[in-house]
CSV table of C-alpha atoms and ligand atoms in Angstrom, one decimal:
chain,number,residue,atom,x,y,z
B,232,MET,CA,73.3,70.7,75.5
B,233,ALA,CA,73.1,67.0,73.2
B,234,LYS,CA,74.4,64.3,74.4
B,235,LEU,CA,76.9,62.5,73.1
B,236,GLN,CA,76.1,59.1,71.5
B,237,ALA,CA,78.1,56.0,71.3
B,238,ILE,CA,79.7,55.5,67.5
B,239,ARG,CA,77.3,53.8,65.3
B,240,GLY,CA,77.6,49.9,65.2
B,241,MET,CA,79.8,50.3,68.7
B,242,ASN,CA,77.5,48.4,71.3
B,243,ASP,CA,76.9,49.1,75.2
B,244,ILE,CA,77.1,45.5,76.5
B,245,LEU,CA,74.7,46.5,79.7
B,246,PRO,CA,74.6,44.8,82.9
B,247,GLU,CA,71.3,42.5,82.1
B,248,GLN,CA,73.4,41.2,79.3
B,249,THR,CA,76.9,40.7,80.4
B,250,PRO,CA,76.0,37.0,82.2
B,251,SER,CA,75.6,35.5,79.0
B,252,TRP,CA,79.0,36.9,77.8
B,253,GLN,CA,80.6,35.6,80.9
B,254,TYR,CA,78.9,32.0,80.4
B,255,LEU,CA,80.2,31.8,76.8
B,256,GLU,CA,84.0,33.3,78.1
B,257,LYS,CA,83.5,30.9,80.7
B,258,CYS,CA,83.0,27.7,78.6
B,259,PHE,CA,85.5,28.5,75.6
B,260,GLN,CA,88.3,29.3,78.3
B,261,GLN,CA,86.9,25.8,79.8
B,262,VAL,CA,87.8,24.2,76.2
B,263,MET,CA,91.0,26.3,75.9
B,264,HIS,CA,92.4,24.6,79.1
B,265,ARG,CA,90.9,20.8,78.0
B,266,TYR,CA,93.2,21.0,74.7
B,267,ALA,CA,96.0,22.7,76.6
B,268,TYR,CA,96.0,26.0,74.6
B,269,GLN,CA,97.7,28.5,75.9
B,270,GLU,CA,96.0,32.6,76.1
B,271,ILE,CA,97.9,35.3,74.4
B,272,ARG,CA,97.3,38.9,74.5
B,273,PHE,CA,98.3,41.5,72.0
B,274,PRO,CA,97.5,45.0,71.5
B,275,ILE,CA,94.4,46.3,69.6
B,276,LEU,CA,96.4,48.9,67.5
B,277,GLU,CA,98.9,47.8,64.9
B,278,GLN,CA,100.8,49.2,62.3
B,279,THR,CA,98.3,49.4,59.1
B,280,ALA,CA,101.1,47.9,57.4
B,281,LEU,CA,100.6,44.4,59.1
B,282,PHE,CA,97.0,44.1,58.0
B,283,LYS,CA,97.7,44.7,54.7
B,284,ARG,CA,100.7,42.3,54.5
B,285,SER,CA,98.7,39.7,55.7
B,286,ILE,CA,95.3,40.0,54.9
B,287,GLY,CA,95.8,41.2,51.4
B,288,GLU,CA,95.6,44.6,50.0
B,289,VAL,CA,92.4,44.0,48.0
B,290,THR,CA,90.7,42.1,50.5
B,291,ASP,CA,87.2,44.0,51.7
B,292,ILE,CA,88.7,44.4,55.1
B,293,VAL,CA,91.6,46.3,54.1
B,294,GLU,CA,90.0,48.3,50.9
B,295,LYS,CA,87.1,49.4,52.9
B,296,GLU,CA,86.4,48.3,56.7
B,297,MET,CA,89.6,49.3,58.8
B,298,TYR,CA,89.8,52.1,61.6
B,299,SER,CA,93.2,53.4,60.3
B,300,PHE,CA,94.4,57.3,61.5
B,301,ASP,CA,98.0,58.7,61.3
B,302,ASP,CA,98.8,59.1,65.2
B,303,ARG,CA,101.0,62.1,66.8
B,304,ASN,CA,104.2,60.7,65.1
B,305,GLY,CA,102.8,60.0,61.3
B,306,ASP,CA,102.8,56.6,61.9
B,307,ASN,CA,99.8,54.9,60.4
B,308,LEU,CA,98.3,52.8,62.6
B,309,SER,CA,95.1,50.6,62.6
B,310,LEU,CA,92.7,49.2,65.1
B,311,ARG,CA,92.8,45.6,64.4
B,312,PRO,CA,90.1,43.6,62.5
B,313,GLU,CA,90.9,40.4,63.3
B,314,GLY,CA,93.2,38.7,65.7
B,315,THR,CA,95.7,36.6,63.3
B,316,ALA,CA,98.2,39.5,62.4
B,317,GLY,CA,98.7,40.5,65.6
B,318,CYS,CA,99.0,36.9,67.1
B,319,VAL,CA,101.6,35.8,64.9
B,320,ARG,CA,103.3,39.2,65.1
B,321,ALA,CA,103.5,38.8,68.9
B,322,ALA,CA,104.1,35.1,68.6
B,323,ASP,CA,107.4,35.9,66.2
B,324,GLN,CA,108.4,39.1,67.7
B,325,ASN,CA,108.8,37.1,71.3
B,326,GLY,CA,110.7,34.3,69.9
B,327,LEU,CA,107.6,31.6,70.3
B,328,LEU,CA,108.0,30.5,66.7
B,329,TYR,CA,111.2,29.5,66.5
B,330,ASN,CA,112.0,25.7,66.1
B,331,GLN,CA,108.4,25.4,68.7
B,332,GLN,CA,105.2,24.3,68.8
B,333,GLN,CA,102.4,26.3,70.0
B,334,ARG,CA,98.7,26.4,70.9
B,335,LEU,CA,97.6,29.4,71.4
B,336,TRP,CA,94.0,31.2,72.0
B,337,TYR,CA,93.0,35.1,72.1
B,338,GLN,CA,89.6,37.0,72.8
B,339,GLY,CA,89.0,40.3,72.4
B,340,PRO,CA,87.8,43.6,70.6
B,341,MET,CA,87.9,43.9,66.7
B,342,PHE,CA,86.9,46.9,64.4
B,343,ARG,CA,85.5,46.7,61.2
B,344,HIS,CA,83.9,49.7,59.5
B,345,GLU,CA,81.1,47.8,57.8
B,346,ARG,CA,77.3,48.7,57.9
B,347,PRO,CA,75.9,47.8,61.0
B,348,GLN,CA,72.9,45.2,61.1
B,349,LYS,CA,71.9,42.3,63.0
B,350,GLY,CA,74.8,40.0,63.8
B,351,ARG,CA,77.6,42.5,62.4
B,352,TYR,CA,78.7,45.1,64.0
B,353,ARG,CA,81.9,48.1,64.1
B,354,GLN,CA,83.5,47.0,67.1
B,355,PHE,CA,82.4,43.2,67.9
B,356,HIS,CA,84.5,40.5,69.8
B,357,GLN,CA,86.1,37.3,68.8
B,358,PHE,CA,87.5,34.1,70.5
B,359,GLY,CA,90.4,32.7,68.2
B,360,VAL,CA,92.8,29.9,68.1
B,361,GLU,CA,96.0,29.8,66.2
B,362,ALA,CA,98.2,26.6,65.9
B,363,PHE,CA,102.0,27.2,64.8
B,364,GLY,CA,104.5,24.7,64.2
B,365,MET,CA,102.3,21.9,62.9
B,366,ASP,CA,102.0,20.4,59.0
B,367,GLY,CA,98.1,19.1,59.6
B,368,PRO,CA,96.1,17.7,58.7
B,369,ASP,CA,96.1,16.0,62.5
B,370,ILE,CA,95.9,19.7,63.8
B,371,ASP,CA,93.5,20.8,61.1
B,372,ALA,CA,91.5,18.3,62.6
B,373,GLU,CA,92.1,19.0,66.5
B,374,ILE,CA,90.8,22.9,66.1
B,375,ILE,CA,87.8,21.6,64.2
B,376,GLN,CA,87.3,19.3,66.9
B,377,LEU,CA,87.9,21.6,69.4
B,378,SER,CA,85.4,24.2,68.0
B,379,ALA,CA,82.9,21.1,68.3
B,380,SER,CA,83.6,20.5,71.7
B,381,LEU,CA,82.7,24.0,72.3
B,382,TRP,CA,79.3,23.9,70.8
B,383,ASN,CA,78.8,20.7,72.8
B,384,GLU,CA,79.5,22.7,75.7
B,385,LEU,CA,77.3,25.4,74.9
B,386,ASP,CA,74.2,22.7,73.8
B,387,LEU,CA,74.5,24.4,70.3
B,388,GLY,CA,75.6,21.9,68.5
B,389,GLU,CA,72.4,20.6,66.7
B,390,TYR,CA,72.4,23.8,65.3
B,391,LEU,CA,75.8,24.5,63.7
B,392,THR,CA,76.6,23.2,60.7
B,393,LEU,CA,80.5,22.8,59.7
B,394,GLU,CA,81.2,23.3,55.7
B,395,ILE,CA,84.9,22.5,54.4
B,396,ASN,CA,87.1,23.2,51.3
B,397,ASN,CA,90.1,22.6,49.9
B,398,ILE,CA,91.4,26.3,48.0
B,399,GLY,CA,95.1,24.7,47.9
B,400,SER,CA,98.3,26.7,47.7
B,401,ALA,CA,98.5,30.2,46.7
B,402,GLU,CA,99.9,29.3,43.3
B,403,ASP,CA,96.6,27.3,42.5
B,404,ARG,CA,94.9,30.2,43.1
B,405,LYS,CA,96.7,32.5,41.1
B,406,SER,CA,95.7,30.0,38.2
B,407,TYR,CA,92.5,29.6,39.2
B,408,GLY,CA,92.2,33.1,39.3
B,409,ALA,CA,93.2,33.8,36.1
B,410,ALA,CA,91.0,31.1,34.3
B,411,LEU,CA,88.0,32.2,36.7
B,412,THR,CA,89.0,36.3,35.5
B,413,SER,CA,88.6,35.2,31.4
B,414,PHE,CA,85.5,33.4,32.3
B,415,LEU,CA,84.0,36.7,34.0
B,416,GLU,CA,85.6,38.9,31.4
B,417,GLU,CA,83.4,36.9,28.7
B,418,ARG,CA,80.4,37.4,31.0
B,419,ALA,CA,81.1,41.1,32.2
B,420,GLU,CA,77.8,42.3,30.9
B,421,SER,CA,75.7,40.2,33.4
B,422,LEU,CA,77.5,41.1,36.4
B,423,ASP,CA,77.4,44.0,38.8
B,424,ASP,CA,79.3,46.7,39.2
B,425,ASP,CA,81.3,45.5,41.7
B,426,ALA,CA,81.5,41.9,40.7
B,427,ARG,CA,82.9,44.2,37.8
B,428,LYS,CA,85.9,45.7,39.6
B,429,ARG,CA,86.2,42.4,41.5
B,430,MET,CA,87.0,40.1,38.5
B,431,HIS,CA,90.8,41.6,37.7
B,432,THR,CA,91.5,42.6,41.5
B,433,ASN,CA,90.2,39.5,43.6
B,434,PRO,CA,88.1,37.1,41.0
B,435,MET,CA,86.9,34.8,44.0
B,436,ARG,CA,85.5,37.2,46.1
B,437,VAL,CA,83.0,37.6,43.1
B,438,LEU,CA,81.7,33.9,43.7
B,439,ASP,CA,80.5,34.8,47.3
B,440,SER,CA,78.4,37.6,45.3
B,441,LYS,CA,75.1,38.1,46.7
B,442,ASN,CA,73.4,39.6,43.6
B,443,PRO,CA,71.2,36.4,42.3
B,444,ASP,CA,71.9,37.9,38.6
B,445,VAL,CA,75.4,37.4,38.9
B,446,GLN,CA,75.2,34.1,40.8
B,447,SER,CA,73.4,32.9,37.8
B,448,ALA,CA,75.7,34.0,35.4
B,449,LEU,CA,78.3,32.3,37.5
B,450,GLY,CA,76.7,28.9,36.4
B,451,ASP,CA,79.3,26.8,35.0
B,452,ALA,CA,82.6,29.1,36.0
B,453,PRO,CA,85.7,26.9,36.0
B,454,ALA,CA,86.1,25.4,39.4
B,455,LEU,CA,88.6,26.0,41.9
B,456,GLU,CA,89.1,22.0,43.2
B,457,ASP,CA,90.4,21.2,39.2
B,458,TYR,CA,93.1,23.4,40.2
B,459,VAL,CA,94.3,22.6,43.4
B,460,ASN,CA,97.5,20.3,43.7
B,461,GLU,CA,97.9,16.3,44.1
B,462,GLN,CA,99.5,17.4,48.1
B,463,SER,CA,96.6,19.6,49.0
B,464,ILE,CA,94.1,16.7,47.8
B,465,GLU,CA,95.7,14.4,50.2
B,466,HIS,CA,96.0,16.5,53.0
B,467,PHE,CA,91.9,17.0,52.6
B,468,SER,CA,91.2,13.6,51.9
B,469,LYS,CA,93.2,12.7,55.2
B,470,LEU,CA,91.4,15.9,56.9
B,471,LYS,CA,87.9,14.4,55.9
B,472,ALA,CA,89.1,11.0,57.2
B,473,LEU,CA,90.2,12.5,60.7
B,474,LEU,CA,86.6,13.8,60.9
B,475,ASP,CA,85.0,11.2,59.8
B,476,ARG,CA,86.8,9.1,62.5
B,477,VAL,CA,85.6,11.1,65.2
B,478,GLY,CA,81.8,11.3,63.8
B,479,ILE,CA,82.4,15.4,62.5
B,480,THR,CA,79.8,15.8,60.3
B,481,TYR,CA,80.8,18.2,57.0
B,482,VAL,CA,79.6,19.3,54.3
B,483,VAL,CA,82.3,20.2,51.6
B,484,ASN,CA,81.5,23.1,49.8
B,485,PRO,CA,83.0,24.2,46.8
B,486,ARG,CA,82.3,28.0,46.7
B,487,LEU,CA,83.9,28.5,50.5
B,488,VAL,CA,87.1,30.6,50.2
B,489,ARG,CA,86.7,33.0,53.1
B,490,GLY,CA,87.7,36.8,52.5
B,491,LEU,CA,91.2,36.9,54.2
B,492,ASP,CA,94.2,36.4,51.6
B,493,TYR,CA,96.4,34.3,53.7
B,494,TYR,CA,94.6,31.0,53.8
B,495,ASN,CA,95.9,27.5,52.0
B,496,ASN,CA,94.9,23.9,52.0
B,497,CYS,CA,91.8,23.3,53.9
B,498,VAL,CA,89.2,26.0,55.4
B,499,PHE,CA,86.3,25.6,57.2
B,500,GLU,CA,83.1,27.7,58.3
B,501,TRP,CA,80.6,26.8,61.1
B,502,ILE,CA,77.0,28.2,59.9
B,503,THR,CA,74.1,28.5,61.5
B,504,ASP,CA,70.1,29.3,60.1
B,505,SER,CA,69.0,30.0,63.4
B,506,LEU,CA,70.3,33.9,62.9
B,507,GLY,CA,69.0,35.2,60.0
B,508,ALA,CA,71.5,36.9,57.6
B,509,GLN,CA,74.9,36.7,59.4
B,510,GLY,CA,74.9,32.9,59.7
B,511,THR,CA,78.7,32.3,60.4
B,512,VAL,CA,79.8,32.2,63.7
B,513,CYS,CA,83.2,30.6,63.1
B,514,GLY,CA,85.7,30.5,60.1
B,515,GLY,CA,89.2,29.6,59.7
B,516,GLY,CA,91.9,27.3,58.2
B,517,ARG,CA,95.5,26.7,57.3
B,518,TYR,CA,98.0,30.0,56.9
B,519,ASP,CA,101.3,28.0,56.0
B,520,GLY,CA,102.6,31.0,54.3
B,521,LEU,CA,101.7,34.0,56.5
B,522,VAL,CA,104.7,34.1,59.2
B,523,ALA,CA,106.9,34.1,56.2
B,524,GLN,CA,105.2,36.6,54.5
B,525,LEU,CA,105.5,38.7,57.9
B,526,GLY,CA,109.1,38.2,58.0
B,527,GLY,CA,109.4,35.5,60.2
B,528,LYS,CA,110.7,32.0,59.3
B,529,PRO,CA,108.6,29.9,57.5
B,530,THR,CA,105.8,28.3,59.9
B,531,LYS,CA,103.1,26.0,59.5
B,532,ALA,CA,100.0,27.3,61.1
B,533,ALA,CA,96.2,26.9,61.4
B,534,GLY,CA,93.6,28.7,63.1
B,535,PHE,CA,89.9,29.8,63.4
B,536,ALA,CA,88.1,33.3,65.1
B,537,ILE,CA,84.8,32.7,66.3
B,538,GLY,CA,82.1,35.9,66.3
B,539,GLU,CA,80.9,36.2,70.1
B,540,GLU,CA,78.2,38.6,69.3
B,541,ARG,CA,76.8,35.8,67.2
B,542,LEU,CA,76.9,33.2,69.5
B,543,VAL,CA,75.5,35.4,72.2
B,544,LEU,CA,72.5,36.0,70.0
B,545,MET,CA,71.9,32.5,69.5
B,546,LEU,CA,72.7,31.7,73.5
B,547,ASP,CA,69.8,34.3,74.4
B,548,SER,CA,67.5,32.9,71.6
B,549,LEU,CA,67.6,29.8,72.4
B,550,SER,CA,67.6,30.5,76.1
B,551,LYS,CA,70.9,28.4,76.7
B,552,VAL,CA,72.4,30.5,79.2
B,553,PRO,CA,71.6,28.6,82.7
B,554,ALA,CA,69.8,30.4,85.6
B,555,GLN,CA,72.4,29.8,87.8
B,556,SER,CA,75.3,32.1,85.8
B,557,LEU,CA,72.9,34.7,86.1
B,558,GLN,CA,74.4,36.8,88.8
B,559,LYS,CA,72.0,36.6,92.2
B,560,THR,CA,71.7,38.6,95.3
B,561,ASP,CA,71.0,36.3,98.2
B,562,VAL,CA,71.1,38.9,101.1
B,563,TYR,CA,70.4,42.4,101.4
B,564,ILE,CA,71.7,44.0,104.7
B,565,VAL,CA,69.0,46.9,105.7
B,566,VAL,CA,70.7,49.4,108.1
B,567,ILE,CA,68.5,51.6,109.8
B,568,GLY,CA,70.3,54.7,111.2
B,569,GLU,CA,74.0,56.1,110.7
B,570,GLU,CA,75.4,54.7,113.7
B,571,MET,CA,74.6,51.1,112.6
B,572,SER,CA,77.0,51.7,109.5
B,573,ALA,CA,80.2,50.2,111.2
B,574,ALA,CA,78.2,47.2,112.9
B,575,ALA,CA,77.0,46.4,109.1
B,576,MET,CA,80.5,46.8,107.9
B,577,GLU,CA,81.5,44.5,110.0
B,578,LEU,CA,78.8,41.7,109.4
B,579,SER,CA,78.7,41.8,105.9
B,580,LEU,CA,82.4,41.5,105.7
B,581,GLN,CA,82.0,38.2,108.2
B,582,LEU,CA,79.2,37.3,106.3
B,583,ARG,CA,81.1,37.0,102.7
B,584,SER,CA,84.1,35.4,104.1
B,585,SER,CA,82.0,32.6,105.8
B,586,TYR,CA,79.5,32.1,102.5
B,587,PRO,CA,81.5,33.1,99.5
B,588,GLN,CA,79.0,32.1,97.2
B,589,LEU,CA,76.5,34.6,98.4
B,590,GLY,CA,75.9,37.7,96.7
B,591,ILE,CA,75.8,40.4,99.9
B,592,ILE,CA,74.6,43.9,99.1
B,593,SER,CA,75.3,45.9,102.4
B,594,HIS,CA,72.6,49.0,102.0
B,595,CYS,CA,74.7,52.4,101.3
B,596,GLY,CA,73.3,55.9,101.6
B,597,GLY,CA,70.7,55.7,104.6
B,598,GLY,CA,67.2,56.1,104.4
B,599,LYS,CA,64.0,54.7,105.9
B,600,TYR,CA,63.2,51.1,106.6
B,601,ASN,CA,60.6,50.9,103.9
B,602,SER,CA,62.5,52.4,101.2
B,603,GLN,CA,65.3,50.0,102.3
B,604,LEU,CA,63.2,47.2,102.5
B,605,LYS,CA,61.8,48.1,99.0
B,606,ARG,CA,65.6,47.9,97.5
B,607,ALA,CA,66.2,44.7,99.1
B,608,PHE,CA,62.9,43.4,97.2
B,609,SER,CA,63.8,44.4,93.7
B,610,SER,CA,67.4,43.1,94.4
B,611,GLY,CA,65.9,39.7,94.3
B,612,ALA,CA,67.5,38.4,97.6
B,613,GLU,CA,66.3,35.9,99.7
B,614,LEU,CA,67.0,37.2,102.9
B,615,ALA,CA,67.2,40.7,104.5
B,616,VAL,CA,69.7,41.6,107.6
B,617,VAL,CA,68.2,44.3,109.5
B,618,LEU,CA,70.6,46.1,111.9
B,619,GLU,CA,68.5,49.0,113.6
B,620,SER,CA,69.8,51.2,116.0
B,621,ASP,CA,66.2,51.2,117.9
B,622,SER,CA,66.5,47.2,118.3
B,623,GLY,CA,69.4,47.6,120.6
B,624,GLU,CA,73.2,47.4,119.3
B,625,GLU,CA,73.3,43.9,119.5
B,626,THR,CA,70.2,42.6,118.2
B,627,VAL,CA,69.4,41.6,114.4
B,628,LYS,CA,66.5,41.1,112.4
B,629,LEU,CA,67.0,38.4,109.3
B,630,ARG,CA,63.6,38.6,107.5
B,631,ARG,CA,62.7,36.1,104.4
B,632,LEU,CA,61.9,38.0,101.3
B,633,ASP,CA,59.3,35.9,100.7
B,634,ASP,CA,55.5,35.8,100.6
B,635,SER,CA,55.9,34.2,104.2
B,636,ALA,CA,57.9,37.4,105.2
B,637,ASP,CA,59.2,34.9,108.7
B,638,SER,CA,61.5,36.6,110.9
B,639,VAL,CA,63.6,35.9,113.9
B,640,SER,CA,65.7,38.4,115.9
B,641,VAL,CA,69.1,37.1,116.8
B,642,ASN,CA,71.7,38.3,119.1
B,643,ILE,CA,74.5,39.8,116.4
B,644,SER,CA,77.2,37.4,117.4
B,645,GLU,CA,74.7,34.2,116.4
B,646,ALA,CA,73.8,36.4,112.8
B,647,VAL,CA,76.5,34.6,110.6
B,648,LEU,CA,75.4,30.9,111.9
B,649,LYS,CA,71.8,32.0,111.3
B,650,VAL,CA,71.9,33.5,108.0
B,651,GLY,CA,73.8,30.2,106.8
B,652,GLU,CA,71.1,28.1,108.7
B,653,ILE,CA,67.8,30.1,106.9
B,654,LEU,CA,69.6,29.7,104.2
B,655,GLY,CA,70.3,26.4,104.0
B,656,ILE,CA,74.0,26.3,103.6
B,657,SER,CA,77.1,25.6,105.3
B,658,GLY,CA,79.8,28.3,105.9
B,659,SER,CA,83.7,28.0,105.5
A,265,ATP,P1,81.1,37.8,57.1
A,265,ATP,O1,81.1,36.5,56.3
A,265,ATP,O2,80.0,37.2,58.5
A,265,ATP,O3,81.7,39.0,57.1
A,265,ATP,P2,84.2,37.4,57.8
A,265,ATP,O4,84.5,36.2,56.9
A,265,ATP,O5,84.2,38.7,57.5
A,265,ATP,O6,82.5,36.9,58.2
A,265,ATP,P3,86.1,36.4,59.8
A,265,ATP,O7,86.8,37.6,59.3
A,265,ATP,O8,86.1,35.2,59.3
A,265,ATP,O9,84.6,36.9,59.0
A,265,ATP,O10,85.9,36.6,61.1
A,265,ATP,C1,85.4,35.5,61.9
A,265,ATP,C2,84.0,35.8,62.7
A,265,ATP,O11,83.8,36.8,63.4
A,265,ATP,C3,82.9,35.8,61.5
A,265,ATP,O12,82.6,34.3,61.3
A,265,ATP,C4,81.7,36.5,62.4
A,265,ATP,O13,81.2,35.1,63.3
A,265,ATP,C5,82.6,37.2,63.2
A,265,ATP,N1,82.4,38.6,62.7
A,265,ATP,C6,83.1,39.0,62.1
A,265,ATP,N2,82.8,40.3,60.9
A,265,ATP,C7,81.7,40.9,61.8
A,265,ATP,C8,81.0,41.9,62.6
A,265,ATP,N3,81.3,42.7,61.4
A,265,ATP,N4,80.4,42.1,63.5
A,265,ATP,C9,79.9,40.8,64.1
A,265,ATP,N5,80.6,39.8,64.2
A,265,ATP,C10,81.8,39.6,63.2
A,266,MG,MG1,82.9,40.2,56.8
């Protein structure tokens, strides 16, 4: 029978890869702790309407990327394609937004039916932060600073560039969109099918087109910045001043619009050229209208999401995962003869409680000395602790697994101390 395969674009993360993920997640959590953001967890599955209403009906995500289905009750549900919608739903439903400020973070899998390629998958993982109840631009600067702290923590700062833009209010974008549509209509013959369709439904997405012909037709297109209201402009210049003050460099990219409808005022992305095509590792901005749009009390908000896969690719290709975060086996307990099993279990327990920093494998499943020693070598352990019935119940051999092959035999009651001595650590 043919073996079943994983779904295309949904990756297994294997034991040799998990240390990079664990390292990334640990650094992220440390930074969150320093900024006093609290973790929130919400379901992977939500009503489809939640995403339609928040992300927007005519966005790529809602139009063609969601995994949606009717469940057994006939409710239309979707796997979450991003975290903000669910986070807002959860925070509002549980009363976290009522006259309160919240600084929240989440982490977990997201699902989008995209064309899989390096850095773009159908199940991928995001970290995100969402800050509620604060007007900005101080909180906008804070979340940007927080992301910069994470890059520093990961030693990736020099590979990432911050792009920011002011996209104004929803009304500003509406009048801009109308102007852009008329501009595009006049040049319809120079556009591709996708852009021709988009120019009526979501003209700003045409600006993102990867097609060089479309890009050249956009030459003197109206600029969003000419449609942005005074208040937004002031907000944006204050944000820039705050970033300048803390030494965060940025590039203002007037073309940066983001693919989700709920953003307003300032949006930003962190980009790298060390990944090839999928160079955006983090995107975010303000979304002051979203809470009310989902039925809550109007609440100011800002947040961002980071693509974990892209950061792991960076960490690995730039060798930024410190050696000590790789999981290591230090001691391998060799157990010759079934009658030694109980002694081995007891000794391994004592060793683990005396030296909690060590990784200790206690051999299971029997076998000859040589085959067990082979496993001990390939485990990467420094020391083998050999319990063998032939050498007498009370005697344990401690054998270094390096070229010296030094070994000593000790009484089992001294084994714990001696292991510490050989490995140069003291017990607790
Ligand atoms: P892109 O322009 O790369 O499609 P996006 O604007 O769709 O990104 P967001 O919705 O803002 O992405 O998600 C935030 C981050 O999540 C992205 O910057 C990226 O790092 C990551 N991301 C988004 N989609 C995927 C995916 N399909 N696979 C892996 N990572 C992804
Ligand atoms: Mg996308």
